[in-house]
Structures are given as C-alpha cells and as structure tokens.
Amino acid sequence: MNQDYIKPDNWSIIEEGFNTERVKSSESLFSIGNGAMGQRANFEEHYSGATFQGSYIAGVYYPDKTKVGWWKNGYPEYFAKVLNAPNWIGINIEINGENLDLATCKSVSNFRRELNMKEGIYYRSFNAILQNGTEINVNVCRFLSLDLDEVGVINYEITPLNSDATIIFKPYLDAGVHNEDANWEEKFWEPISVAHDSNQAFVTARTFKTHFEATTFMQNSILLNDVLQDVKPVVTEQTDDKIMLAYNISVEKEQKVAIQKFGGYTVSTNHVNTFAAAKNIIEIALVVGYHQLFEDQKTEWGKIWKMSDITIEGDVKAQQGIRFNIFQLNQTYSGKDSRLNIGPKGFTGEKYGGSTYWDTEAYCIPFYMATKDQQVARNLLAYRYNQLQKAIENAEKLGFKNGAALYPMVTMNGEECHNEWEITFEEIHRNGAIAFAIFNYYRYTGDYSYIPEKGLEVLIGIARFWHQRATFSTQKNQYVILGVTGPNEYENNVNNNFYTNYIAKWCIDYAIEQIQVVENKYNSDYVRILNKVKLSQSEISEMKKVADNMYFPYSEEHDVYLQQDGFLDKELITVANLDKSQRPINQKWSWDRILRSPYIKQADTLQGFYFFEDHFTKEQLEKHFNFYEPFTVHESSLSPCVHSIQAAILNKMEMAYTFYLRTSRLDLDDYNKEVEEGLHITSMAGTWMSIVEGFGGMRVKNNALHFEPRIPKEWDGYSFKINFRNQILKVAVQQNETNFSLEGETAIPVFVNGKEILVEPNSLVTV
Amino acid sequence: MNQDYIKPDNWSIIEEGFNTERVKSSESLFSIGNGAMGQRANFEEHYSGATFQGSYIAGVYYPDKTKVGWWKNGYPEYFAKVLNAPNWIGINIEINGENLDLATCKSVSNFRRELNMKEGIYYRSFNAILQNGTEINVNVCRFLSLDLDEVGVINYEITPLNSDATIIFKPYLDAGVHNEDANWEEKFWEPISVAHDSNQAFVTARTFKTHFEATTFMQNSILLNDVLQDVKPVVTEQTDDKIMLAYNISVEKEQKVAIQKFGGYTVSTNHVNTFAAAKNIIEIALVVGYHQLFEDQKTEWGKIWKMSDITIEGDVKAQQGIRFNIFQLNQTYSGKDSRLNIGPKGFTGEKYGGSTYWDTEAYCIPFYMATKDQQVARNLLAYRYNQLQKAIENAEKLGFKNGAALYPMVTMNGEECHNEWEITFEEIHRNGAIAFAIFNYYRYTGDYSYIPEKGLEVLIGIARFWHQRATFSTQKNQYVILGVTGPNEYENNVNNNFYTNYIAKWCIDYAIEQIQVVENKYNSDYVRILNKVKLSQSEISEMKKVADNMYFPYSEEHDVYLQQDGFLDKELITVANLDKSQRPINQKWSWDRILRSPYIKQADTLQGFYFFEDHFTKEQLEKHFNFYEPFTVHESSLSPCVHSIQAAILNKMEMAYTFYLRTSRLDLDDYNKEVEEGLHITSMAGTWMSIVEGFGGMRVKNNALHFEPRIPKEWDGYSFKINFRNQILKVAVQQNETNFSLEGETAIPVFVNGKEILVEPNSLVTV
C-alpha cells in the first residue's frame, strides 16, 4: 500500500493538507466526469509544480502512429488514443500584481479537497500567503453537469484576509495542449478559430487525421459578496489556439469576490455547427443559472444512488471503497450514447488508449445491467453490433474469411489499435466474452428481441471465427486451438488454453442454438439474416463438428482441467512459497521467466468457471479453485473480484473478504503505485460483482433471482439494490438475517439458498 | 529473383549502363572492405539521386536507445548499432563552372562498374555530357588497402572530350553524417577538431556515449597526363565537422587530369593520439606510393585466393556466386584482431546492428578455420572468452546465478542489445553454438590448448546456464526446457525444442568431459579454473543428472524427434501444397498465423542433425530430412546451406544443387528484394560449406579428413582448397574422378568414401 492520506468517510473522498508530492495522485482520485466529458482534478489557477493536465471528451480520439521495435505483419498502423482535449477550466489569478501559484506561495494552509460523491461535486479550499504578503482564502467548487452534459461549472471565490486587494481573474481556453501518452510527441489538435464576445469566448479546433471538431467555450460572471457585478473583460492574450480574458476588480479586505465560469465542449459528433451549438448551450446554461445547475446536479446524482448504492455498515473504508467504485463507473459511462464505451482509465488518464476492451463485456455489463435501465446494457451490446463489419475486416487481415469476425483487443471505432502480437493477434478469447454478454443480457433481462434484431449476426461472425481458428489434430483426433494468449497474460502463444477452448466451443453451440430459436420464432429475421450472412446448413454442420469434438487439456492425476497444454511441466511452486522479494513478478522478473513460471496474472481457468458456473459442480469448482488459486499473483486489477466471488461460494469468507478489500480500494490505497496515471475504471465493476454476486450470491436462473447471502465477519451489515426487469429489489444482509424489499408493482419470487420466497411491493421479507 | 543486371563473369562483378533505380542495390553489391573498415559503392562526386551513404569502421559502434512499443522487464537499454562513419571518399567535381552530378547530367553513357574480386579493386567509368555541354570521360579506381588497413585509395581521372576545361576537384571530409538505421534520428558523432595542412586535412570526431575517437584524414595529389602537378589547394568550406579543399586546374581537350586521394581513419581503439597517427599513416602511404599500394593490393588478394578459392567449371553463374561469397567474407573479417567479429551485413549496411550473432559460431568458423591460419578461428573463440563476464551478467539480469552464462543474441561489446522478448530472452540455443564451436575447433585443428587456457571457463558458464534453465517435470519424470525459440524463428515460446534440448544436454556432457580431461592432463589449469569458478563435485553431479535425464519430444508414429512439444497438433500441409500466392509467408501472413502453421523458417531439428551428424544413423537423418524438409520455407538466408549439405549426403543431388544456387546468389540475384540495405554476409559462409561439406562431403573424424565427393550434373568440375593443420589440401572433383594434391611437407591420410588413401606433398592422387 502506498498512500493513506485519503480520509475515511462514508460519502466523500477527502484530502487535507497541501503536499506537492500528492498532487498528481490527487488529480486522478478527485477526477470528475459526466459520461460525455471528464476532467482531472487540475487546479484552475497556474501551478508550476509537477502536474498531469487532463481534459477529455468522450468518443474523441487520435490515431497515434504505432511505435514498435520490430514490425510484424498484421500490426495496425495506429493506436487510437484518448487525447487530452483543450483546457476549459483555466483561470489564472493575479493578486496585487502577483500570480497565484501554490508551488511558489509563501505558505499554504487549510488546504482541503473533497469529492462529494453523493452530490457529484468537487470542492477545494485553502488559505495562502503570497510572496507580496497578501493573505487570501480560496473556495472552489467544480462539477460537470449531468443534465447539460456539455457544460462544466466552476465557482472560484477569493477573500483577501489581511488587506484590500486588486484581483485580476484571467479565465482562458487553450487548445495548445500536450499529451502525456503520445508516441511521437506530435500535436493532436489543429486550431481553426478563436472568437470572443463580451463575457464569452470560443476556441474551435480539429483533431489531426480524425477531424473531430470541438468548440471549447466559456462564459464568465463576476460576483462580489454573491452579487453579480458588471465588470468588462479585456482580452489579454490571443493566439491561434488560445484566448485569455482579464477581469480586474478591487475588493476590500474580507470581501468575497468570485468568478463563475461555465465551460465545456460542443463537438462535431453531435452538432453540424459546433460554434453555434456552443453559443446555444451557453444561453441555456445562463437561463438555468448557477444555483439551479448546482441543485440539479445533486438531484441527478441522487437518482443514480437511489438505484445503485451499496451500503456497508461497520467498516467505513469498505463503504468508501465501494461507493468510490460505483461513483467512478457512473462518471465514466452513463449509457445514453451507444457510440461510447467504458475506457480502462475513464476520464482520469490517457494510458492504454482505446475505449473498449473485453472488460466491458466480462466485467462491466453486469453492473450496468443491474443498476441502470436495461437499455444501457443493450446500448453496450449494440456498440459491438455496429462494429461487426470492422471485426470481419480485422479477421480478414489475419487470414480468416467468409464473414468470420474477430473483435479487436482495444478499439475506439471498431478497428484494432493494440500492437503486441501476443495480445493483439493471440488474445482471441475476447471474442468469447462478446458472445457471452449477449447470453448474459438475455438471461438477466429476459429481453430476447436483441438477438433476432442484432445479436445473432454477431454470434454467427464469432462462431465462424472459432470454427476457422480451430485446427483438427490427427494426433489427438480432436479440434485444438493453437497459439493463443488466455486471460492470464503471463502465458503467451500457448496451445489449448482451457478457457479459450471452452468459450470457443460454447460460442459455436450457443450460436447454433440461437439460429434455431430465431428460425422457429422469428422467421422473417431468420430469412433476412441468413440471406445477409450466407450461412449454409453444411457450414453449420462443420461448425458443430468443431464444437462437438473440442479438446480440453485435463489432468487425470489432479482431476482438473489444465490451463493449457504442458502446464504440469512447470515447476509448481506456490505463491506462498515464493520469496516476497520477488514480487510483484512483473517488476522483478524478466518476461521469459514469468512465462515459464506457473504464476497466473489473473483468473483464467477460473474465469471459465465464473462464466459457466452451472456447467460444473461445486466440487469441481472447489478442486479447480484449490489448484489454481495458490499460483495466482493477481497482478491484474481484474483478478481479485473473480476469486472473491468464488471464495464466497466456497465459504472461504476470509479469503473472499481479503480479495474484496484489494479490489475495492485498489486506487484509493494505490496498491499498484500508479494511481497518478489514472484510475482503474473497468475493474471497479468487478468490485461491485464481489458484493452482489460474491457475498450476496445473486444469480439469475430460469428468469428468477437467486441469492446465497453471506457476510464478512468484519461487517455489521451491507445492502445493495438491483434493477431486475424494471423493478428495484433491495437486499440488506446482516449477520443473522437478510431483508428483501421491492420498489415496484409486481411481486416477484426470489430464491434464497434454494428456497423460494415471494417479495411483495413495498413490504419487507426477512429470511 | 529481382535483378539480372549483374553480368556473369568468373572473377568480377560487372554492371553496365546507368540506371538510377539500381544505384542503391549496386552500392551494396560493389561494397569494398578490408576487415578494418568498409565502404559502400557510393559515388565520390555529389549525387542528388536516391542513395544510401555508408562508411564503416570495424569495432566502432553507437548505443542507440532502445525503441519498443511495450517495454518488458529485462530489455536492454540500447541497441549497439554499426554506425555510419565520417565520409572520407567525397570529391565534388566542378567542370567549367558546373557541378558534376550523374542525376542531372544531360546524358550518361558507357557507365560501367566492375568489382574485380581477384584484385580487390573497384572500378567505375562513364562518359557524361554536362548541362553546359562539356563532355567528359571519367575513370575511377578505388580500394581499401589490405596492407595498410587504415588507408583507402582513390584515383579519379577526368578527360574532357569536346573542349578545354577548367576543372575544380573538391575533395572533402565530413563527420556530419546521417544514419539510415537510427532509432531516434540522433546524431552519432560529436565533432572535435578540423585541421588542414597543404594537401592534407583532418576531421577528428568522437561518438556520443561510447566516446570512440576517429581522425578521418585525406591527402590529395593532382596529376596531369600521369605527371604529378604542383597545384595549391584552397579551403572552400570549413565547419566544425567538415572540411573541403579545392584544386583548380585548366586542362586542354583530351588531356587526362586526375586526383589521387588517400583517406581513411585512425581510431582510438588502436592509437592514443589519433591525429598524430593520421599524420603518420599518410607519411607511410606517401612513401609506399599509389602504384605500389595498387600492386600490393593485388598481391595480398592473390594470397587470400591461393588459400580459399573455389573453382567451378561449366557454370559461370555458380562460379561468380561462390567467389562473391568468399570475397565478401574476406572483406568483412580478416581475423587479425580478436576484438572484432563478423557482422551480419559486414560493411555493406546498417540493418540489424551489432557485430556478433550465433552465425559466427554456427556458420562462419568452419570457413575461417579451413581457409585461414588456425589463429583466426582461435581469435573468434577468444572473442567470446573475453566477453564471458558480460555473459554472466546478462544471465544474472534474467535471474540466473552462480556463474551461469548466457551469451547475447546480438552484441558489440558482450552486452545484449537485441530487444524482442521471444528472441532476446528465449532464443537461448545460441549458447549451444558457442560451446559447439570450441569442440569443432579442436576437432578440426587438433589444438587442445585453447580449452585449458580459455575454453573450459566458457564451457562451464554455459553448462551452468543449461543446468539452471532446465526444469524437472514431475509429470514427465525428466528435465524439460520451457519457453524457448529455436533456430526456427517461426515458432516462439515453445516447450522442449528438440534442437535446444539436444544441444543443452550435449553442452553439459561436453563440459563435464573436458573438466575431466583438463583435470587429468592440465592439472594446474584445472586447479586455477576450479578455484576461479568455484565448481563443486556436487554441482557437477547435479548438472549430469539434468543431462542424463533430458527429455526429447518424439513421435512413435513417424519415428522422428519432434521439433517441439505439440508439433503434431498442427495442420501438416506441406509447402508444396501451399498456394504460391501465400509466399513468402513472412510478407503475406500475420505473425500468429505463421506461428501456428507448421512452416519452418530455417533448419531447426535438422540443424541438430547437421551439428551432431555422427550421433545419428543415415537412416535417421533421411527420415528426419524427409519429414521436415517439406515444411521448410527457407525464409532465412541461413537455411538452404544446411539443407543442401544434407541433401548431398542423402544423394538427393538435384535438391542439393537447387539449395546451393539459392544460397550462393542470394544477393547477386536479390532473392529477398532487399539487397539495397546491404549484403547477407554470414550466410555466405554457409555457401562455402554447401560445396566443401555438402558436395565435397568433407568431415574430420579422429584427426583425419574424410570426403564423399559428389558433383551436380550441371557442372564439369569444381575444386576447393582447405588448410588442414597447416598444410593445404586441394580437392578437385570431376564427373568421374576426384584429384587430391597437397601443398605441405608431410603426407596425410585421407579417407575417400571410407577408403584410406595417402596424399603425398606435391603429387596428385586420383580416385
């Protein structure tokens, strides 16, 4: 663990005291987002210390030219990067002729940040003594409106404490921004125009290559003791990509002067004329007004929490952790826009690039399915449907044909942009999760319509890929899948990864099953789709042959499926017997040593048992868990959640609790010493699963909810809510009982430890 | 095949006619070198067309910062690059006020290049009509002296054909050179000083980081109709890294004016004061004089050919091919300096970097052993001995200990500089070839002294590596070697590569055997070495256990050793059945597809059969050859030679001949469409082996030479000479007989097809 400066609190993330070494970490932890844009917790005023400036617009990316040491055939030409957008938050401050800069003040005291997760508002306050002796108190409040999602709001208040002061607010917009994660130090934005009009200013710029156009705008108001002032700004700086205004105001000691800045982006993905759209959205924001925007923000976050909150009693750190995870997931993706997805760092950093990984289907969809309207999960599925043609082209590049689809490892627009052959070309199991998510969506929501409408085409493309990717081994007289990387990225280019083979077989079986269902029940869709994809009965039979004769590596001796061929040739020393000085192995060992070791980065065979739990007995799960868990180093953020869930099923509650803590406070406690680069957004959905599916034991079987509630001995109780088929069920678990209640209209049956109970609307059932 | 403009000729490489598209290819093919430096066939005069300028100094390199897409633990910080050295050949020419530039002349006719391999001299001639109408004839001759290996010589003659002319020769030195293969476009040379003195000039520069200092020098003389003139030069250009002199001379129509330029480098690896050394070497060159240097060059090359020539009668292209190969090997490495080695592109290009690969031990040592004094091969062995400590450090970086040594994949100074994990960390078989070369040297030369003196320490370091690198598989109850790349680089991270496991076992066995020999026969060396390396009897027993219980993948069904675990799971479609449009697969297929295919880039299992031929029966060889050859695509320049040799042994002479042609004219006919990047130097030694070991069937067993002569039906005859234990044996094979003759003092027994004959000095034996 690397930091402990975040104060435990049920609803807020709080930092007290100013420490220059924490600035970059806090910039990540206090990030805000509203699904359409995001902002690291950079200071508004100039800061000359170490900082990582980041403003992001959802869906806007730059195709950064690929950088490799040794080019290999098939590498993509570019890596689509989440790019740093023009700065709209900047407000330089001049006080009695001196620029405010926390890095150079004589002193900074009472420095405090609070990210109020209940309200979705970020507060910062401090007292500072400038080099010229002026002492000031500053209070800043910032949020990105959920209602008007192109608008961010800043209220920046200054009170001179020891003298009158001449204060110049210099709000600016700047498209001349730098990217932390650029391969070649290129500029990503090309300036188009700069305009201003009284209190408003606009910088329009266009991304190179992709030609996304964004107008970054601001509208400023000056208030003295909360009363609006008529201060005319002057333009103090204007270049082709930047504009800065200056508001000069003299205030008396202890008078509070404030600038209210509305800013944000209007983007060509949503508007034909981004400049006109910016003008328009400013008008709307001015009509609504600062106070109403502030109140609306609380209301909107209230609605989110009403549906998705998890409470934990008796353990503030655990409570803070899970709320932080839920909060960040909601900041990153609102589900409104099916062109968007859930980037691994959300709006908190640039590393990894792309916005879509298999994380979405494997980890995030269950969270959004249970805490949002089911349209949100459907939009996530449709995102892949909309990129099916690109997935087919991607497969063609690798030698597949006839409509076989390989979804990319990392993408922004459907094209592959990851470039490491052992992942890009070989971590093909991702295709399986995309099919699984379709199954999972139907299982949870009961909404079959997605499959004839869109899903079946995706399932067919994926099944075709697996059919062509398998090889018949005359040696084994079965189908094998050679040269893959499984979920455990500490193995590369292995043969017959159990997880991959298993999900490949399942994908083919499921696709064929759905073809039959659609043929029988949605025949016009069936005809339309089969005409489109030209799937013959003989191709279906060939596919089925592959699925029916898939090989799975298995050890008689241990009675477990083997992670891949040859796993037992390894030197099987458990993690517990590995010297602590050797960990984490990804920092201490060379890559070849990691590869030939038995150590598992993240759940792999067990990931298969997680997805297909009902295909195996609990005894089988236990055997596999006991076999693989001791070799698992969990050096991926996506690992502990699956282990936590399975430990809970197996009644290994101490283990389950340990894994839970590791996943839920990964960023708050900076386990991996990298939080300054941004947060681990997608694994946060895994934390949610650890509680709901792990401790709560929630499953959906035959259209009904099942629970096996368990509770860590450290907690007094916990509760969660889930949206199940448009009714909200609340489950509250305590040490000795579980309470169910329903916000909805229709009683639903719920199975608790296998026993059916009926939960009626608005009445409590205790078990 | 990509070009056919090189005229067939027994002794020369000849190009006729000027074609701008061939310039870069010819710059490679007409390269010259003398072991100490090298020069691509760039024009002396300015050329504004497409060109790849390259001048190289043996042993001088630059540590170019590593460029990778995704950093992996253990990657080296830099890649040691052969760097472009300052230009000493430049002579700009001004004729009647116009600069001579073949790209912009009104016409160029009678353009001809000839690289006379017998003499080691490069000639170029042409007629040109300038834009100003002046017509000239130009004859240039250039060579790098073998005698004075710091000196290059140019004689540049101009004859105006249609008018009198004012000619200005502008010889220059330039350290401001560019590198084709730089990772980050950095400058590699830092200028130190520029000096001139009458006809001489000097540019001293130092490589950044490595701090090699080189004084590049020139000395010019002007001759009119072969008579030395007293023309005073003026300095026309001088910067901190460049100096250009100008000689202005008026000549009458049909008078021949020439500049004779001596130039080259004196380097800090050989001199304390490079500037003084440059002054000194110029004095020596002037005393010897142009004509004597020219004659000495022919004499020295005559000596080389006397020892190493191979004649082929009845097939000019085959003759030209083999001489080109022998010539280039001699230009690249003379064997004088044990600090040097044989770079894959010699002095003809920059690609790949480094100077030392396993190519040296696996392919080059047999050539140098048989065509040079045995000290040359000993120097190549000593090169690795001198880098043993670095090999131990390299192994430590990857987690090995206790003196285990892993030699680098690519190196200049003993440090690893290759950075692709599947090669750098996993292509560990290279370690085996280094031990094998020690065995091979002793087998061929009978000089055991190298082993107690130096070799044994290397053998122990290597044996220790294999001991630690093997893993005991409880499953197989044998030792396995996991996660390697064999010689066939179209497989990565495989388990139990037969070649690797076999050579690993052999290395341990051989090291233990030599420990015993040294203990018994060189006891003081034994004591010294064991004290130094701290090798205990118990470590030896542990090692032996690994060697004795090494696992080799084997197929009962096919009765062959398998290239690696799981090879038979592949779809075994032969190359003959692969659509031609799919070849070469390294250009047509994505990397993953290559990896899971059965296609073999270069001899792998068969490489083991080549090294350890006498461990197997001819029936076994045939079985393995017939099994693997059909899957081999020979997309490495190092592959056809081994197959050619084995095809010859197995009396598949058509195949042997086809493989021979492919290897011998690889660059002349530009099979791989990349000759403009430079030549494939190390595979040229494989061509030599194809004739001597393949067709000639030469082997050394029990201190005696054995032959099984065969001849392709396309040839009338061929002959080669070998230096065997300080006597030169000539073997001349014709369709019906083979003749042996000996230049030496002592009769030697020779076994021909198993039958012993005695070859007496200076008399012919016909079989």
mmCIF file of N, CA, C and O in Angstrom, chain A residues 179-205:
data_model
loop_
_atom_site.group_PDB
_atom_site.id
_atom_site.type_symbol
_atom_site.label_atom_id
_atom_site.label_comp_id
_atom_site.label_asym_id
_atom_site.label_seq_id
_atom_site.Cartn_x
_atom_site.Cartn_y
_atom_site.Cartn_z
ATOM 1 N N ASN A 179 0.089 16.011 -24.814
ATOM 2 C CA ASN A 179 -0.393 14.679 -24.432
ATOM 3 C C ASN A 179 0.671 13.883 -23.714
ATOM 4 O O ASN A 179 1.764 13.701 -24.248
ATOM 5 N N GLU A 180 0.349 13.382 -22.546
ATOM 6 C CA GLU A 180 1.299 12.560 -21.768
ATOM 7 C C GLU A 180 1.668 11.299 -22.533
ATOM 8 O O GLU A 180 2.784 10.834 -22.489
ATOM 9 N N ASP A 181 0.689 10.720 -23.223
ATOM 10 C CA ASP A 181 0.876 9.376 -23.758
ATOM 11 C C ASP A 181 1.021 9.366 -25.285
ATOM 12 O O ASP A 181 0.654 8.422 -25.941
ATOM 13 N N ALA A 182 1.588 10.437 -25.836
ATOM 14 C CA ALA A 182 1.790 10.478 -27.295
ATOM 15 C C ALA A 182 3.024 9.658 -27.651
ATOM 16 O O ALA A 182 4.030 9.695 -26.952
ATOM 17 N N ASN A 183 2.930 8.897 -28.733
ATOM 18 C CA ASN A 183 4.080 8.075 -29.158
ATOM 19 C C ASN A 183 5.223 8.914 -29.725
ATOM 20 O O ASN A 183 6.383 8.547 -29.611
ATOM 21 N N TRP A 184 4.874 9.968 -30.405
ATOM 22 C CA TRP A 184 5.900 10.690 -31.167
ATOM 23 C C TRP A 184 5.907 12.175 -30.836
ATOM 24 O O TRP A 184 6.365 12.987 -31.641
ATOM 25 N N GLU A 185 5.344 12.537 -29.690
ATOM 26 C CA GLU A 185 5.332 13.947 -29.260
ATOM 27 C C GLU A 185 4.650 14.868 -30.281
ATOM 28 O O GLU A 185 4.995 16.037 -30.398
ATOM 29 N N GLU A 186 3.718 14.317 -31.030
ATOM 30 C CA GLU A 186 3.015 15.152 -32.004
ATOM 31 C C GLU A 186 1.936 15.990 -31.319
ATOM 32 O O GLU A 186 1.442 15.630 -30.267
ATOM 33 N N LYS A 187 1.530 17.059 -31.990
ATOM 34 C CA LYS A 187 0.331 17.796 -31.589
ATOM 35 C C LYS A 187 -0.881 17.057 -32.142
ATOM 36 O O LYS A 187 -0.841 16.548 -33.261
ATOM 37 N N PHE A 188 -1.923 16.974 -31.355
ATOM 38 C CA PHE A 188 -3.108 16.257 -31.794
ATOM 39 C C PHE A 188 -4.205 17.207 -32.310
ATOM 40 O O PHE A 188 -5.107 16.778 -32.990
ATOM 41 N N TRP A 189 -4.147 18.484 -31.904
ATOM 42 C CA TRP A 189 -5.211 19.438 -32.275
ATOM 43 C C TRP A 189 -4.674 20.495 -33.234
ATOM 44 O O TRP A 189 -3.611 21.059 -33.018
ATOM 45 N N GLU A 190 -5.467 20.758 -34.246
ATOM 46 C CA GLU A 190 -5.166 21.812 -35.212
ATOM 47 C C GLU A 190 -6.134 22.970 -34.948
ATOM 48 O O GLU A 190 -7.352 22.783 -35.017
ATOM 49 N N PRO A 191 -5.624 24.153 -34.638
ATOM 50 C CA PRO A 191 -6.537 25.265 -34.328
ATOM 51 C C PRO A 191 -7.294 25.727 -35.577
ATOM 52 O O PRO A 191 -6.748 25.729 -36.674
ATOM 53 N N ILE A 192 -8.548 26.095 -35.384
ATOM 54 C CA ILE A 192 -9.339 26.599 -36.517
ATOM 55 C C ILE A 192 -9.694 28.062 -36.324
ATOM 56 O O ILE A 192 -9.400 28.883 -37.174
ATOM 57 N N SER A 193 -10.313 28.372 -35.174
ATOM 58 C CA SER A 193 -10.669 29.776 -34.978
ATOM 59 C C SER A 193 -10.767 30.101 -33.493
ATOM 60 O O SER A 193 -10.997 29.222 -32.662
ATOM 61 N N VAL A 194 -10.594 31.371 -33.202
ATOM 62 C CA VAL A 194 -10.725 31.869 -31.832
ATOM 63 C C VAL A 194 -11.666 33.064 -31.904
ATOM 64 O O VAL A 194 -11.528 33.908 -32.787
ATOM 65 N N ALA A 195 -12.645 33.088 -30.993
ATOM 66 C CA ALA A 195 -13.589 34.213 -31.030
ATOM 67 C C ALA A 195 -13.932 34.624 -29.607
ATOM 68 O O ALA A 195 -13.795 33.844 -28.672
ATOM 69 N N HIS A 196 -14.344 35.897 -29.436
ATOM 70 C CA HIS A 196 -14.887 36.267 -28.128
ATOM 71 C C HIS A 196 -15.943 37.330 -28.286
ATOM 72 O O HIS A 196 -16.033 38.021 -29.309
ATOM 73 N N ASP A 197 -16.752 37.433 -27.258
ATOM 74 C CA ASP A 197 -17.903 38.309 -27.317
ATOM 75 C C ASP A 197 -18.267 38.602 -25.870
ATOM 76 O O ASP A 197 -18.856 37.769 -25.194
ATOM 77 N N SER A 198 -17.839 39.775 -25.420
ATOM 78 C CA SER A 198 -18.124 40.183 -24.044
ATOM 79 C C SER A 198 -17.620 39.109 -23.058
ATOM 80 O O SER A 198 -16.423 38.803 -23.056
ATOM 81 N N ASN A 199 -18.491 38.496 -22.281
ATOM 82 C CA ASN A 199 -18.031 37.534 -21.274
ATOM 83 C C ASN A 199 -17.807 36.127 -21.830
ATOM 84 O O ASN A 199 -17.499 35.215 -21.067
ATOM 85 N N GLN A 200 -17.998 35.966 -23.094
ATOM 86 C CA GLN A 200 -17.880 34.638 -23.692
ATOM 87 C C GLN A 200 -16.672 34.560 -24.605
ATOM 88 O O GLN A 200 -16.247 35.560 -25.178
ATOM 89 N N ALA A 201 -16.116 33.369 -24.706
ATOM 90 C CA ALA A 201 -15.034 33.159 -25.670
ATOM 91 C C ALA A 201 -15.123 31.729 -26.183
ATOM 92 O O ALA A 201 -15.722 30.857 -25.541
ATOM 93 N N PHE A 202 -14.514 31.513 -27.335
ATOM 94 C CA PHE A 202 -14.636 30.234 -28.048
ATOM 95 C C PHE A 202 -13.322 29.908 -28.741
ATOM 96 O O PHE A 202 -12.733 30.771 -29.378
ATOM 97 N N VAL A 203 -12.874 28.698 -28.609
ATOM 98 C CA VAL A 203 -11.728 28.229 -29.390
ATOM 99 C C VAL A 203 -12.193 26.973 -30.136
ATOM 100 O O VAL A 203 -12.595 25.992 -29.509
ATOM 101 N N THR A 204 -12.166 27.049 -31.434
ATOM 102 C CA THR A 204 -12.552 25.880 -32.218
ATOM 103 C C THR A 204 -11.284 25.229 -32.759
ATOM 104 O O THR A 204 -10.398 25.910 -33.271
ATOM 105 N N ALA A 205 -11.215 23.935 -32.591
ATOM 106 C CA ALA A 205 -10.031 23.200 -33.051
ATOM 107 C C ALA A 205 -10.490 21.860 -33.586
ATOM 108 O O ALA A 205 -11.597 21.401 -33.296
#
